[in-house]
Amino acid sequence: MAQRILVLGGARSGKSAFAERLLADCATVRYLATAVLDPTDHDFASRIEGHRDRRPTTWTTVENASAADVLTTSAPATLLDDTGTWLTARIDERDAWDSPRGTVAPDCDALVAAVAAHRDRLVIVSPEVGQGVIPPTRSGRLFRDELGTLNQRLAEVCDEVYFVIAGLPTRLK
């Protein structure tokens, strides 16, 4: 039976570390890394390196791949970290930062369908949005709106949903 878990939280909330702990009992984990590394962004590269250092050596990392396509293949356990960087890459790929909302809907539809159809253990990490002021830029509002909608759709198809605040997980579903 599939076990699909969504882990939501703010920036630096501990959501990724909590998601990793959920899979600590798995000998083999496929880690689906969604970040697109910009070699000139040393701060982001350092954050990625911190995630790499935390992962057990038995985990397999998949980078630069379509999340929806990867989820169509079986693996004992998969950790998708995270949908925020995944969505950013999709908006970049479609050059959609100034496009109408919904431009990345086909990508989101494919991801939600792949999650719903996935039959193995799956943990998804996603930043929660909308807890602060309205972003002052159109691109910020676009990202917030698209990710908020995606999070709602993923929560609907997942079996469990957690919200992590200051490293403390709270089960929502």
Tab-separated table of C-alpha atoms in Angstrom:
chain	number	residue	atom	x	y	z
A	1	MET	CA	0.000	0.000	0.000
A	2	ALA	CA	1.263	3.458	-0.857
A	3	GLN	CA	2.148	5.849	1.882
A	4	ARG	CA	2.330	9.399	0.570
A	5	ILE	CA	3.361	12.063	3.081
A	6	LEU	CA	3.528	15.825	2.556
A	7	VAL	CA	5.765	17.836	4.885
A	8	LEU	CA	5.108	21.580	4.880
A	9	GLY	CA	6.998	24.315	6.688
A	10	GLY	CA	8.583	27.708	6.415
A	11	ALA	CA	12.139	28.512	5.444
A	12	ARG	CA	14.651	26.941	7.833
A	13	SER	CA	11.828	25.306	9.812
A	14	GLY	CA	13.431	21.850	9.856
A	15	LYS	CA	11.007	20.379	7.328
A	16	SER	CA	13.700	18.589	5.297
A	17	ALA	CA	15.378	17.105	8.370
A	18	PHE	CA	11.987	15.877	9.608
A	19	ALA	CA	11.219	14.350	6.201
A	20	GLU	CA	14.569	12.561	6.264
A	21	ARG	CA	13.784	11.172	9.735
A	22	LEU	CA	10.505	9.768	8.393
A	23	LEU	CA	12.593	7.567	6.097
A	24	ALA	CA	15.329	6.659	8.595
A	25	ASP	CA	14.080	3.073	8.790
A	26	CYS	CA	14.493	2.562	5.017
A	27	ALA	CA	17.670	0.885	3.840
A	28	THR	CA	17.325	2.366	0.371
A	29	VAL	CA	15.902	5.773	-0.462
A	30	ARG	CA	15.721	7.555	-3.790
A	31	TYR	CA	16.321	11.251	-3.086
A	32	LEU	CA	14.773	13.393	-5.795
A	33	ALA	CA	16.653	16.702	-5.618
A	34	THR	CA	14.739	19.457	-7.384
A	35	ALA	CA	17.104	22.393	-6.979
A	36	VAL	CA	18.839	23.736	-10.057
A	37	LEU	CA	22.289	24.799	-8.974
A	38	ASP	CA	23.567	28.170	-10.111
A	39	PRO	CA	27.361	27.889	-9.830
A	40	THR	CA	27.625	31.621	-9.071
A	41	ASP	CA	25.286	31.400	-6.042
A	42	HIS	CA	27.651	30.198	-3.328
A	43	ASP	CA	25.096	30.547	-0.521
A	44	PHE	CA	22.606	28.260	-2.284
A	45	ALA	CA	25.386	25.825	-3.190
A	46	SER	CA	26.311	25.693	0.497
A	47	ARG	CA	22.708	24.884	1.435
A	48	ILE	CA	22.628	22.067	-1.131
A	49	GLU	CA	25.912	20.724	0.218
A	50	GLY	CA	24.431	20.679	3.736
A	51	HIS	CA	21.562	18.524	2.492
A	52	ARG	CA	23.996	16.192	0.709
A	53	ASP	CA	26.144	15.831	3.835
A	54	ARG	CA	23.105	14.834	5.929
A	55	ARG	CA	21.988	12.048	3.607
A	56	PRO	CA	23.082	8.475	4.278
A	57	THR	CA	25.475	7.024	1.725
A	58	THR	CA	22.961	4.269	0.939
A	59	TRP	CA	20.557	6.811	-0.558
A	60	THR	CA	20.556	7.374	-4.302
A	61	THR	CA	20.324	10.982	-5.455
A	62	VAL	CA	18.470	11.842	-8.663
A	63	GLU	CA	19.085	15.352	-9.990
A	64	ASN	CA	18.008	17.236	-13.100
A	65	ALA	CA	15.124	14.885	-13.795
A	66	SER	CA	11.411	15.309	-14.260
A	67	ALA	CA	9.821	14.633	-10.878
A	68	ALA	CA	6.656	13.304	-12.514
A	69	ASP	CA	8.669	10.925	-14.705
A	70	VAL	CA	10.800	9.691	-11.799
A	71	LEU	CA	7.678	8.934	-9.755
A	72	THR	CA	6.378	6.622	-12.492
A	73	THR	CA	9.179	4.196	-11.650
A	74	SER	CA	9.123	2.057	-8.539
A	75	ALA	CA	11.493	2.490	-5.600
A	76	PRO	CA	11.121	1.271	-2.005
A	77	ALA	CA	11.064	4.883	-0.776
A	78	THR	CA	11.388	8.293	-2.403
A	79	LEU	CA	12.012	11.700	-0.870
A	80	LEU	CA	11.153	14.662	-3.113
A	81	ASP	CA	12.834	17.781	-1.715
A	82	ASP	CA	11.324	20.264	-2.489
A	83	THR	CA	8.374	21.523	-4.506
A	84	GLY	CA	9.394	25.168	-4.077
A	85	THR	CA	12.625	24.722	-6.032
A	86	TRP	CA	10.770	22.385	-8.428
A	87	LEU	CA	8.154	25.069	-9.132
A	88	THR	CA	10.798	27.769	-9.541
A	89	ALA	CA	12.545	25.634	-12.165
A	90	ARG	CA	9.256	25.022	-14.000
A	91	ILE	CA	8.453	28.751	-14.069
A	92	ASP	CA	11.996	29.482	-15.259
A	93	GLU	CA	11.813	26.767	-17.920
A	94	ARG	CA	8.560	28.172	-19.301
A	95	ASP	CA	9.851	31.764	-18.929
A	96	ALA	CA	6.570	32.350	-17.127
A	97	TRP	CA	7.436	34.874	-14.424
A	98	ASP	CA	5.476	37.537	-16.295
A	99	SER	CA	2.872	35.146	-17.699
A	100	PRO	CA	-0.663	34.659	-16.447
A	101	ARG	CA	-1.260	32.393	-13.478
A	102	GLY	CA	-1.812	28.837	-14.582
A	103	THR	CA	0.964	28.823	-17.178
A	104	VAL	CA	2.696	26.029	-15.255
A	105	ALA	CA	-0.590	24.174	-14.650
A	106	PRO	CA	0.377	21.299	-16.991
A	107	ASP	CA	3.534	20.723	-14.941
A	108	CYS	CA	1.590	20.846	-11.665
A	109	ASP	CA	-1.106	18.549	-13.067
A	110	ALA	CA	1.542	16.010	-14.082
A	111	LEU	CA	3.201	16.108	-10.660
A	112	VAL	CA	-0.061	15.750	-8.730
A	113	ALA	CA	-1.139	12.856	-10.996
A	114	ALA	CA	2.218	11.132	-10.509
A	115	VAL	CA	1.976	11.518	-6.725
A	116	ALA	CA	-1.595	10.208	-6.697
A	117	ALA	CA	-0.593	7.192	-8.787
A	118	HIS	CA	2.642	6.443	-6.909
A	119	ARG	CA	2.396	3.094	-5.129
A	120	ASP	CA	5.544	3.129	-3.016
A	121	ARG	CA	6.533	5.098	0.056
A	122	LEU	CA	6.860	8.792	-0.808
A	123	VAL	CA	7.703	11.847	1.282
A	124	ILE	CA	7.360	15.295	-0.296
A	125	VAL	CA	8.835	18.463	1.205
A	126	SER	CA	7.251	21.801	0.373
A	127	PRO	CA	7.530	25.327	1.693
A	128	GLU	CA	4.286	26.738	3.045
A	129	VAL	CA	3.439	30.152	1.689
A	130	GLY	CA	1.212	33.051	2.571
A	131	GLN	CA	2.047	33.526	6.235
A	132	GLY	CA	3.466	36.974	5.800
A	133	VAL	CA	2.830	40.148	3.943
A	134	ILE	CA	1.715	40.095	0.335
A	135	PRO	CA	4.866	39.945	-1.808
A	136	PRO	CA	5.611	43.369	-3.320
A	137	THR	CA	6.523	41.950	-6.744
A	138	ARG	CA	4.356	40.270	-9.347
A	139	SER	CA	6.755	37.310	-9.557
A	140	GLY	CA	6.584	36.864	-5.769
A	141	ARG	CA	2.788	36.860	-5.839
A	142	LEU	CA	2.786	34.453	-8.803
A	143	PHE	CA	5.072	32.022	-6.958
A	144	ARG	CA	3.026	32.274	-3.748
A	145	ASP	CA	-0.248	31.667	-5.574
A	146	GLU	CA	1.014	28.771	-7.703
A	147	LEU	CA	2.744	27.043	-4.767
A	148	GLY	CA	-0.242	27.554	-2.471
A	149	THR	CA	-2.498	25.878	-5.022
A	150	LEU	CA	-0.002	23.055	-5.578
A	151	ASN	CA	0.321	22.460	-1.818
A	152	GLN	CA	-3.466	22.178	-1.481
A	153	ARG	CA	-3.642	19.693	-4.330
A	154	LEU	CA	-0.775	17.588	-2.957
A	155	ALA	CA	-2.309	17.593	0.536
A	156	GLU	CA	-5.508	16.261	-0.975
A	157	VAL	CA	-3.815	13.228	-2.586
A	158	CYS	CA	-1.389	12.482	0.261
A	159	ASP	CA	-2.234	10.093	3.073
A	160	GLU	CA	-0.553	12.194	5.760
A	161	VAL	CA	0.351	15.879	6.003
A	162	TYR	CA	2.661	17.500	8.564
A	163	PHE	CA	3.484	21.120	9.293
A	164	VAL	CA	6.901	21.803	10.818
A	165	ILE	CA	7.467	24.884	12.957
A	166	ALA	CA	10.849	25.493	14.644
A	167	GLY	CA	11.746	21.839	14.083
A	168	LEU	CA	8.525	20.612	15.707
A	169	PRO	CA	6.214	18.604	13.448
A	170	THR	CA	2.454	18.800	13.845
A	171	ARG	CA	0.332	16.220	12.073
A	172	LEU	CA	-2.500	17.865	10.120
A	173	LYS	CA	-3.883	14.833	8.298
